[in-house]
PDB file of C-alpha atoms and ligand atoms in Angstrom:
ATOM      1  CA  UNK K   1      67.173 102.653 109.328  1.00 57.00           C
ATOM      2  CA  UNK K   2      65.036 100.535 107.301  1.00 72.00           C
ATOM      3  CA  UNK K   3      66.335  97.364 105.769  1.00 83.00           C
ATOM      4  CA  UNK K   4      65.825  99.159 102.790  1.00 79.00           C
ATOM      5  CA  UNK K   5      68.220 102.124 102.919  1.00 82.00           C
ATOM      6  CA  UNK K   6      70.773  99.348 103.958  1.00 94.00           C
ATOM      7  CA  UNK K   7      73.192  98.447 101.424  1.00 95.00           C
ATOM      8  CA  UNK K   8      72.814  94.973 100.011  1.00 97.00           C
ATOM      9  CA  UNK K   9      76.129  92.853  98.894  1.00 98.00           C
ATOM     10  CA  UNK K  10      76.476  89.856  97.471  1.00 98.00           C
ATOM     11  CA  UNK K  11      79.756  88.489  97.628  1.00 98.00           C
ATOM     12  CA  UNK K  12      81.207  84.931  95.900  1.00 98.00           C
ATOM     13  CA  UNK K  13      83.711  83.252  97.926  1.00 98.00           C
ATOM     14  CA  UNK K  14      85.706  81.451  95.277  1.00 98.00           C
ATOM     15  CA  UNK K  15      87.885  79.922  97.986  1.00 98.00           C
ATOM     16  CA  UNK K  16      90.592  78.054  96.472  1.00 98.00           C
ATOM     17  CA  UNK K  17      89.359  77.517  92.746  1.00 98.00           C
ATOM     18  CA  UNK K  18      90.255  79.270  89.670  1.00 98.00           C
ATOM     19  CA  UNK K  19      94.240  79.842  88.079  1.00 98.00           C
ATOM     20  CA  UNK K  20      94.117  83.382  86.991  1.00 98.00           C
ATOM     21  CA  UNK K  21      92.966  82.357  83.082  1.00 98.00           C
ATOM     22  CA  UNK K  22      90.288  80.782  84.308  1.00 98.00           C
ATOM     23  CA  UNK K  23      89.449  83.933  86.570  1.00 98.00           C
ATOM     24  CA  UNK K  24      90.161  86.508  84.182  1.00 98.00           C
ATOM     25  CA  UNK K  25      87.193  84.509  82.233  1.00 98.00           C
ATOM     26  CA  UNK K  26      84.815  84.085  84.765  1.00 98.00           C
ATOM     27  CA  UNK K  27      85.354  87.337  86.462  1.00 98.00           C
ATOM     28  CA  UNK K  28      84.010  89.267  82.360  1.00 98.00           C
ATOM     29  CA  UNK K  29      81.205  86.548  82.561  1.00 98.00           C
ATOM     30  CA  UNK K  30      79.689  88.190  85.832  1.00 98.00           C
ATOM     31  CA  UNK K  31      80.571  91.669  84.874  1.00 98.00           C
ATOM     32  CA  UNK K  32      78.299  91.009  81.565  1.00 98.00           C
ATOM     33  CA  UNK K  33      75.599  89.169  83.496  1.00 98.00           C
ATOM     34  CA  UNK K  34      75.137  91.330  86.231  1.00 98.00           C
ATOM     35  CA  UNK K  35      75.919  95.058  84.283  1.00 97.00           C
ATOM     36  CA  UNK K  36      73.356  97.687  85.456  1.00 96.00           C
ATOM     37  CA  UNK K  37      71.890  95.488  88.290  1.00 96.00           C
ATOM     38  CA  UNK K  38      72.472  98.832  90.967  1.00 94.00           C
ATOM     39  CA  UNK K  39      70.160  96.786  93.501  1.00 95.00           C
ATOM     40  CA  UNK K  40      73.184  95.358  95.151  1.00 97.00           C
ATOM     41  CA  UNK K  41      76.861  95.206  95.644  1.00 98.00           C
ATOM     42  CA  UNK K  42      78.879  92.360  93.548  1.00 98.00           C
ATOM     43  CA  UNK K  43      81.895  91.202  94.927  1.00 98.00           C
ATOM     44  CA  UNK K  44      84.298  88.541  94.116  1.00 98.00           C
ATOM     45  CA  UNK K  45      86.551  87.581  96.496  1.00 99.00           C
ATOM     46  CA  UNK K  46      89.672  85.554  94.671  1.00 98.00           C
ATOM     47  CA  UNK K  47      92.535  83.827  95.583  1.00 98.00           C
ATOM     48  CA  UNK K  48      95.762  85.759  96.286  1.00 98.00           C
ATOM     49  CA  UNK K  49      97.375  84.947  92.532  1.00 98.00           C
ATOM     50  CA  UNK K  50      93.981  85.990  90.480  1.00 98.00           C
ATOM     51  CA  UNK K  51      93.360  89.051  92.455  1.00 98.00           C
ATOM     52  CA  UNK K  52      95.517  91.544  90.298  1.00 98.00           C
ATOM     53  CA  UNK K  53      93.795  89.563  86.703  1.00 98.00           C
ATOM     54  CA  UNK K  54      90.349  89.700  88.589  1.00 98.00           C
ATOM     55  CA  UNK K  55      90.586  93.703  88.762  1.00 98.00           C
ATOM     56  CA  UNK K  56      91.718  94.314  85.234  1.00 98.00           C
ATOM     57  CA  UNK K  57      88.981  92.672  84.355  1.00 98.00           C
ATOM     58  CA  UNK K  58      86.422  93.686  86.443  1.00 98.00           C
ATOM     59  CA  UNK K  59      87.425  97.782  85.754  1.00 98.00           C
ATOM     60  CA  UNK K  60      85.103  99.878  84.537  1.00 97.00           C
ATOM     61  CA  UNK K  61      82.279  96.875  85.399  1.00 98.00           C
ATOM     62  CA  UNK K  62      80.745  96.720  88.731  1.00 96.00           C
ATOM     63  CA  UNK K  63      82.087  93.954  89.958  1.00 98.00           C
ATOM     64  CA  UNK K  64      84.561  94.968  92.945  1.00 98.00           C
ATOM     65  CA  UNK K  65      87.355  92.341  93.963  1.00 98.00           C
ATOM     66  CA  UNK K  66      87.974  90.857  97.108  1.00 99.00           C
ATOM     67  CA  UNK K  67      90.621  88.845  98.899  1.00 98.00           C
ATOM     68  CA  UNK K  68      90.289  85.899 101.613  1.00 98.00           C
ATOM     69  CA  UNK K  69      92.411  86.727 104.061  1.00 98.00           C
ATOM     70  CA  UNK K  70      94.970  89.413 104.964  1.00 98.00           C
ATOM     71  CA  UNK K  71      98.237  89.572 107.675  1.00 98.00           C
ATOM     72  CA  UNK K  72      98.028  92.192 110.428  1.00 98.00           C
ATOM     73  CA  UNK K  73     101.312  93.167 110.111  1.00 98.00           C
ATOM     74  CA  UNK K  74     102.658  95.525 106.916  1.00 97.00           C
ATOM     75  CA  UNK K  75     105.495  93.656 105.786  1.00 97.00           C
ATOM     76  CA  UNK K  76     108.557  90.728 107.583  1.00 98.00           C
ATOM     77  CA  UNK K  77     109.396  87.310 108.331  1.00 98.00           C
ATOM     78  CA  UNK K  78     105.353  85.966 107.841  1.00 98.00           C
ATOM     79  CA  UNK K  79     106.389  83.235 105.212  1.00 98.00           C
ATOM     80  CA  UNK K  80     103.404  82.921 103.287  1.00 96.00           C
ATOM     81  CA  UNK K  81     101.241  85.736 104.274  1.00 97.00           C
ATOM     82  CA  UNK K  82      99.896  88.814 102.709  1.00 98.00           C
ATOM     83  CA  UNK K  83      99.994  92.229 103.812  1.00 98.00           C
ATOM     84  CA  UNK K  84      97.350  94.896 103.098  1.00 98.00           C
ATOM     85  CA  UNK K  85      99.475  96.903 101.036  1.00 98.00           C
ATOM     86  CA  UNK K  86      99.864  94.110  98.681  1.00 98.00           C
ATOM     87  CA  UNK K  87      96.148  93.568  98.263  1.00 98.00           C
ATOM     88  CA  UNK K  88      95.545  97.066  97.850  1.00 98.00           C
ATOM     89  CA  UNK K  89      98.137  97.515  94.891  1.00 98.00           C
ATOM     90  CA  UNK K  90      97.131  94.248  93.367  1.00 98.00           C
ATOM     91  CA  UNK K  91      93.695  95.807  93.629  1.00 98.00           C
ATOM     92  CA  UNK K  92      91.646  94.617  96.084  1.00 98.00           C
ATOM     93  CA  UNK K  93      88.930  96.892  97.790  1.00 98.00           C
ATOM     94  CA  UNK K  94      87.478  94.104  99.945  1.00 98.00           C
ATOM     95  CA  UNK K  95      89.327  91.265 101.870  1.00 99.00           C
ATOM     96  CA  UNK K  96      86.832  87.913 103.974  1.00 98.00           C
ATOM     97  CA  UNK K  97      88.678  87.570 107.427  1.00 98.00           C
ATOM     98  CA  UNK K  98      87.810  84.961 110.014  1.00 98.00           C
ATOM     99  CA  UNK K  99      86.350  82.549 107.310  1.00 98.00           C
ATOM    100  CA  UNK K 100      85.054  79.414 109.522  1.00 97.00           C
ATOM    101  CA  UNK K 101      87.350  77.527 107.366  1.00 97.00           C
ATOM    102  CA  UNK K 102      90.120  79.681 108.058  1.00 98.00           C
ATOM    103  CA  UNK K 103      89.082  79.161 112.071  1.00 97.00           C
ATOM    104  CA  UNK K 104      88.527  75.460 111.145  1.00 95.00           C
ATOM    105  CA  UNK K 105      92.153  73.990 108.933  1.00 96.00           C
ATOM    106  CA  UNK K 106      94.668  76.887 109.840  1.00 97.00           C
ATOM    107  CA  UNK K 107      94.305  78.189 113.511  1.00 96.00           C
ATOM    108  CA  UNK K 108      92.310  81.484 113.154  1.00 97.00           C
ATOM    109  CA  UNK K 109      91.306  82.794 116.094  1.00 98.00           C
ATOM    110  CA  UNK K 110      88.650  85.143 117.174  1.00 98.00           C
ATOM    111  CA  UNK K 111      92.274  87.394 118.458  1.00 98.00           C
ATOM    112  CA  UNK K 112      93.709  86.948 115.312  1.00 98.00           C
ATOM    113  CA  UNK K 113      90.505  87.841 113.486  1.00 98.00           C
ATOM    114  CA  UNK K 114      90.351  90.880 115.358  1.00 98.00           C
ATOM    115  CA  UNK K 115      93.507  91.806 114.673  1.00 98.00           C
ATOM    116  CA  UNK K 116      93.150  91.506 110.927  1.00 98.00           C
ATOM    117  CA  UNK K 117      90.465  93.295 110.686  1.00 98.00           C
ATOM    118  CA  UNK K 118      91.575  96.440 112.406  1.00 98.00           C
ATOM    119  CA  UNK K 119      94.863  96.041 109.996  1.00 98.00           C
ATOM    120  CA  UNK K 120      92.780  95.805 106.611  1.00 98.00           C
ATOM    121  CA  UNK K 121      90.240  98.739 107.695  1.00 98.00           C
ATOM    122  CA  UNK K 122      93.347 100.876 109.013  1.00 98.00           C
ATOM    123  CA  UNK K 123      94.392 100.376 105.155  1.00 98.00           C
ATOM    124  CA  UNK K 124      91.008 101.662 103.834  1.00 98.00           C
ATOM    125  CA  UNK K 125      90.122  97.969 102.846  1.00 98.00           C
ATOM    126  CA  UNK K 126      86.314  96.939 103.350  1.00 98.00           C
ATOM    127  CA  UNK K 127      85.882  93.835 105.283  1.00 99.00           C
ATOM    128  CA  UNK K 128      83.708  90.839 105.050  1.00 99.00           C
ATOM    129  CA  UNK K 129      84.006  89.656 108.671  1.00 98.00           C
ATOM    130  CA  UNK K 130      82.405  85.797 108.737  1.00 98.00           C
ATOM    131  CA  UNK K 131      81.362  83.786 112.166  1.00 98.00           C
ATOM    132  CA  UNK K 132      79.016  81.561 113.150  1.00 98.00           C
ATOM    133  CA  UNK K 133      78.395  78.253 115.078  1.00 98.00           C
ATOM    134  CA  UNK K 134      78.991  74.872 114.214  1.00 96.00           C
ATOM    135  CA  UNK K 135      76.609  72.084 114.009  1.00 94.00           C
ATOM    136  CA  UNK K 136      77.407  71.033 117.787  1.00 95.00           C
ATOM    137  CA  UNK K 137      76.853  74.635 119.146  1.00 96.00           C
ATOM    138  CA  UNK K 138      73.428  74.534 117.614  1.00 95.00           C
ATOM    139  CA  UNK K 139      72.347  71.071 118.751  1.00 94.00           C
ATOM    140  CA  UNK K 140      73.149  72.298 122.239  1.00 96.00           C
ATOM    141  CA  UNK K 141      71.135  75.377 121.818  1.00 97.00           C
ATOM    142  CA  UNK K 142      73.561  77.901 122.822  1.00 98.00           C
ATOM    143  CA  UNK K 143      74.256  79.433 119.104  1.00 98.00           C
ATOM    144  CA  UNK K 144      73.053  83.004 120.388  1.00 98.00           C
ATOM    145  CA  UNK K 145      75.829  82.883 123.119  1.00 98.00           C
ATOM    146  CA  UNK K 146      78.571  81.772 120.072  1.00 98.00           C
ATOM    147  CA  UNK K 147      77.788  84.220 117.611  1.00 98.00           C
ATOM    148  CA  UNK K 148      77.377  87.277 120.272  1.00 98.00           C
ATOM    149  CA  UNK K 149      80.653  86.235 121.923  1.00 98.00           C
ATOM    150  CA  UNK K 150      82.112  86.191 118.163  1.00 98.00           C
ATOM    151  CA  UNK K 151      80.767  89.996 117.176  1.00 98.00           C
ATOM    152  CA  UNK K 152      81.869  90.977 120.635  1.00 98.00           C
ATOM    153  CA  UNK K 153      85.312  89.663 120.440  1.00 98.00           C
ATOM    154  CA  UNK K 154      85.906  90.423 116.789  1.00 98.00           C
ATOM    155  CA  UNK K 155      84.771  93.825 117.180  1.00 98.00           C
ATOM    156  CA  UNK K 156      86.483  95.210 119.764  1.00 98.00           C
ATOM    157  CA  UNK K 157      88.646  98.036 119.764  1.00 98.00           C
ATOM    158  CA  UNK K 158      86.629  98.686 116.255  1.00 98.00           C
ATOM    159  CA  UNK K 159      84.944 102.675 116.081  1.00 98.00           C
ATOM    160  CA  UNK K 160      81.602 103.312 114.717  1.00 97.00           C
ATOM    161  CA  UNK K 161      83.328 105.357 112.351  1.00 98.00           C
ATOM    162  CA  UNK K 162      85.630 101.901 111.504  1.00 98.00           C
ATOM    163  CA  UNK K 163      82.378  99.806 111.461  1.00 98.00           C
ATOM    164  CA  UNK K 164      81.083 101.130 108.657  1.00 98.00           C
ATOM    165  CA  UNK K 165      83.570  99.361 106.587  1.00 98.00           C
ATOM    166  CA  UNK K 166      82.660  96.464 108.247  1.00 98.00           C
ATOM    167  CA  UNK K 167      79.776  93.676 106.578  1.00 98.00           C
ATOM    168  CA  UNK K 168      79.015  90.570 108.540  1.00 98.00           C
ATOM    169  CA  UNK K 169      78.711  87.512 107.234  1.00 98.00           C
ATOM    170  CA  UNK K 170      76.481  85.176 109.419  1.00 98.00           C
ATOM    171  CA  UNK K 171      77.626  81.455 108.305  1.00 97.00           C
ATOM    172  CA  UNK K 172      76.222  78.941 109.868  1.00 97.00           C
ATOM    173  CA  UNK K 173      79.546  76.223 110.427  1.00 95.00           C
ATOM    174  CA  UNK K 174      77.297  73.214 109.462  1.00 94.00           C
ATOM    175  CA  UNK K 175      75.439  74.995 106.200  1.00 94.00           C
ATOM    176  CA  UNK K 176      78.986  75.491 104.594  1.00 91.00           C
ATOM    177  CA  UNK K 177      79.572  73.341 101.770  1.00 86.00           C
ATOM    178  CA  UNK K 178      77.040  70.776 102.504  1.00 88.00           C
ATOM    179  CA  UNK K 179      74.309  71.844 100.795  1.00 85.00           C
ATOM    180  CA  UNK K 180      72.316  72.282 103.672  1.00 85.00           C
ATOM    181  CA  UNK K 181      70.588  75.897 104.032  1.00 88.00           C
ATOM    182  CA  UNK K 182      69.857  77.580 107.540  1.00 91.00           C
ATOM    183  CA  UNK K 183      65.901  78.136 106.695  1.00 96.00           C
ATOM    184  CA  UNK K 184      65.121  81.919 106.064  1.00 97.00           C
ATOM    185  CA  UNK K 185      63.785  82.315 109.730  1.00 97.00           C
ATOM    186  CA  UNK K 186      67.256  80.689 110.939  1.00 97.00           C
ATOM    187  CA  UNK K 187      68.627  83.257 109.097  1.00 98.00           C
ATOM    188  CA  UNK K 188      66.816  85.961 110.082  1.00 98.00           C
ATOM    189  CA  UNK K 189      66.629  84.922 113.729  1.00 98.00           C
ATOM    190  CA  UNK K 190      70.464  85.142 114.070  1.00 98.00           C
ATOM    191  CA  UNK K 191      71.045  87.930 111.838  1.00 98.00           C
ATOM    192  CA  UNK K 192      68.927  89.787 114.344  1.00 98.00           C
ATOM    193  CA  UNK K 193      71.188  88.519 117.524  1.00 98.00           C
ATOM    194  CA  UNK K 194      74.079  90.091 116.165  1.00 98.00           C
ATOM    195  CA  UNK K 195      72.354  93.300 115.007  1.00 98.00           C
ATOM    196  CA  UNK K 196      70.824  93.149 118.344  1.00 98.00           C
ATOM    197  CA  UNK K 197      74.764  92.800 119.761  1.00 98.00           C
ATOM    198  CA  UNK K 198      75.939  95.745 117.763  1.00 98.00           C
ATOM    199  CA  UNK K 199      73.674  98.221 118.406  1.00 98.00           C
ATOM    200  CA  UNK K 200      74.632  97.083 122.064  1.00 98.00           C
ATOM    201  CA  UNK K 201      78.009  97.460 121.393  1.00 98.00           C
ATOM    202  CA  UNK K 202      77.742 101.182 119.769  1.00 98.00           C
ATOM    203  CA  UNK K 203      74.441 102.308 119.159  1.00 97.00           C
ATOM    204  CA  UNK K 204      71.405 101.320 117.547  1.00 96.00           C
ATOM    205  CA  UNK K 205      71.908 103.701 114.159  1.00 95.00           C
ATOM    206  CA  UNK K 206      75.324 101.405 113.894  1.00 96.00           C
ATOM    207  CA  UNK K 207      73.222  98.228 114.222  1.00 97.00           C
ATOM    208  CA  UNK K 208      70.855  99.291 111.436  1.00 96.00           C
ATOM    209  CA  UNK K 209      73.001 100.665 109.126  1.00 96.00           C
ATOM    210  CA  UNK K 210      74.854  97.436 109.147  1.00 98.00           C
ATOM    211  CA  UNK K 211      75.135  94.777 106.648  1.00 98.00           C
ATOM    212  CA  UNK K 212      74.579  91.539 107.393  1.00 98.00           C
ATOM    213  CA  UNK K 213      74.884  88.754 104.976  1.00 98.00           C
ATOM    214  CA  UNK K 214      73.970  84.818 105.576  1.00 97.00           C
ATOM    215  CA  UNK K 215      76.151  82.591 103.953  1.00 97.00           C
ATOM    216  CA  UNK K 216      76.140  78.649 103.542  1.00 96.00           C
ATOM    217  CA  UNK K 217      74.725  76.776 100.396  1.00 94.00           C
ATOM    218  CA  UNK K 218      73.017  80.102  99.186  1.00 96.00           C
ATOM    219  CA  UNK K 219      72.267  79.578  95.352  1.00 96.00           C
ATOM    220  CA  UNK K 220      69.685  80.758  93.202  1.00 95.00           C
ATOM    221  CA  UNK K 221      67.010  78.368  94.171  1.00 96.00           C
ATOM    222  CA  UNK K 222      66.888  79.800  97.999  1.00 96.00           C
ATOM    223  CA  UNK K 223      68.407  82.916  97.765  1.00 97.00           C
ATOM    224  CA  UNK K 224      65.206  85.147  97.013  1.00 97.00           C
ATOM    225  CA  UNK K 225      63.645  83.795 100.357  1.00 97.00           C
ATOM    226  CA  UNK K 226      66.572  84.140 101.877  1.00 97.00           C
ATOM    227  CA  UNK K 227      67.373  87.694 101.199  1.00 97.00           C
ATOM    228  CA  UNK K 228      63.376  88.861 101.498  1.00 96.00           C
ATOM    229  CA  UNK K 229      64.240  88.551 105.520  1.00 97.00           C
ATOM    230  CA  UNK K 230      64.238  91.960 106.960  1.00 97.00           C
ATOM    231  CA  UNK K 231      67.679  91.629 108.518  1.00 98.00           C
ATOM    232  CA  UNK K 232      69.818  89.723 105.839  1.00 98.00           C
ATOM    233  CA  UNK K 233      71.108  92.308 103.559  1.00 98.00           C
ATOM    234  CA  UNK K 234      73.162  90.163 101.172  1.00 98.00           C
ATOM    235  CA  UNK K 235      75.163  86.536 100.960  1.00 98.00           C
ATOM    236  CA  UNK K 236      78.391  85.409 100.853  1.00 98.00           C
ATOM    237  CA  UNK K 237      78.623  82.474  98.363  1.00 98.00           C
ATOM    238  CA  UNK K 238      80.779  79.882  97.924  1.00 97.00           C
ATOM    239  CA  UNK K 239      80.054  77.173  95.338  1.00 96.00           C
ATOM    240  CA  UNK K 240      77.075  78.774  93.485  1.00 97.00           C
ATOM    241  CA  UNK K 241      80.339  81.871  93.032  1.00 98.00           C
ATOM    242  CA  UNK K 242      81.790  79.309  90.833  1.00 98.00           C
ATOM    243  CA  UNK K 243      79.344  79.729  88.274  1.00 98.00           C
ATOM    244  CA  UNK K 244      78.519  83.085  86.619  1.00 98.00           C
ATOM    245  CA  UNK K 245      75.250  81.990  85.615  1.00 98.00           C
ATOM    246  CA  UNK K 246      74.061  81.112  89.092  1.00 98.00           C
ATOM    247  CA  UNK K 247      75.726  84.051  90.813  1.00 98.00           C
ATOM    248  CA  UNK K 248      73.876  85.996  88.490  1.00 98.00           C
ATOM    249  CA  UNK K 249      70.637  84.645  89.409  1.00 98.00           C
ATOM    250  CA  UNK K 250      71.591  85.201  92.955  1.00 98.00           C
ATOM    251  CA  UNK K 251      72.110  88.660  92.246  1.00 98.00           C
ATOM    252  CA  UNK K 252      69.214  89.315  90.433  1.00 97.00           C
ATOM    253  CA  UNK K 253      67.384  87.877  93.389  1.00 97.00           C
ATOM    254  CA  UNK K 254      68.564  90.889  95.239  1.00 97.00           C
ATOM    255  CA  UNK K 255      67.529  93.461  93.210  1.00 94.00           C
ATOM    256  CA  UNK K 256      64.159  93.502  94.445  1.00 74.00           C
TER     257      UNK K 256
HETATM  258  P1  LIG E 301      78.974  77.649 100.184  1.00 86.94           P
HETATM  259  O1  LIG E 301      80.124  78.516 100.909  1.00 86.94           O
HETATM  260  O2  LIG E 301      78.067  78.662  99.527  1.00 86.94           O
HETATM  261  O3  LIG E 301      79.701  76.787  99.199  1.00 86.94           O
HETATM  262  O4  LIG E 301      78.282  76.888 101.246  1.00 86.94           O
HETATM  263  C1  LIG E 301      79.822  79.679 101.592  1.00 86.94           C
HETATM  264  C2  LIG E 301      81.072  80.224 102.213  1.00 86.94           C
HETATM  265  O5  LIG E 301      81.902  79.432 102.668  1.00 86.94           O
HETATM  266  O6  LIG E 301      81.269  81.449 102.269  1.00 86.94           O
END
């Protein structure tokens, strides 16, 4: 498949920002700025308490909504978790799952992440599925080895059917937040490497149908270069989310 049949998303991260006035807000400011711009996907993925305020506002737009994280189990003693069914109802049609800073502050593993995301796609939920290296891995060269042990271990026990409702988000550990940017041929390179893993892994018309997004610092100064590389088929964005204006641009940038 050519890059160009593949679908391209681009998803803000809004991590843990926005009370559910202020989302409600910002969630009508992207619907108007990106209306009619088919080129791409727009997602917004919310905090828990915004997520049912983010959908009422983004209906009949087409923005889609978006969670950070989801429980594996359906409902019990998880104090402080969220089960699928409650996204779902709240109206979420996406859900990120193994954010590094999930792996980083609250003990996600690459079992754990696995588990999630066979619970969320089980519930007909579409999955942003983030890894990458951190700045260590790359210094000692062996970030090919980190993110194909990632795919692999994320992935498994996931059918090509299943995979289809999977996006990747390649995030570079040391580009989150910093304001540095992997360079478009960083990007590309390891975008490849785990396209390269998945067609391994199933088969090579489940590699290239595939999205794979880079994420870390993307904004709309770098995104165009960024998302002109013939394996990156979207980003997940954190800070430039924050801002409708710049998300726009960002999206914009993808309609090429
Ligand atoms: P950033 O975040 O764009 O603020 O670097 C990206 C992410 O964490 O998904």
């Amino acid at each position: 498949m050519k890059k160009e049949l593949r679908k391209v998303v681009i998803a803000g991260n809004w991590k843990m920002n926005m009370t559910p006035s202020q989302a409600k807000e910002a969630v009508k400011a992207t619907a108007e700025l990106t209306a009619g711009k088919n080129g791409c996907d727009v997602v917004l993925c919310v905090p828990f308490v915004d997520i049912a305020v983010a959908a009422e506002a983004a209906c009949g737009t087409n923005v889609k909504i978006g969670a950070q994280n989801v429980h594996f189990e359906e409902k019990g003693a998880f104090t402080g978790e969220v089960s699928t069914s409650m996204l779902k109802e709240a109206g979420a049609e996406y859900v990120i799952i193994g954010h590094s800073e999930r792996r980083q502050y609250f003990g996600e593993t690459d079992e754990t992440v696995n588990k999630r995301t066979k619970a969320a796609l089980a519930a007909g939920l579409k999955v942003i599925l983030c890894l990458g290296e951190v700045l260590e891995e790359r210094q000692a060269g062996i970030t090919a080895e980190i993110v194909s042990m990632q795919t692999k271990l994320d992935l498994a026990g996931i059918s090509a059917e299943d995979l289809k409702n999977i996006i990747i988000a390649y995030e570079p550990v040391w580009a989150i937040g910093t304001g540095l940017t992997a360079t478009p041929d960083q990007a590309e390179e390891v975008c490849a490497i785990i396209r390269n893993v998945v067609a391994g892994l199933y088969d090579t018309a489940a590699a290239e149908g595939l999205t794979i997004q880079y994420g870390g610092s993307m904004n709309d100064a770098n995104a165009a270069e960024l998302l002109s590389k013939v394996n990156v088929d979207g980003g997940l964005i954190g800070g430039a989310s924050l801002v409708p204006e710049k998300f726009a641009k960002i999206v914009d940038a993808a309609q090429a």
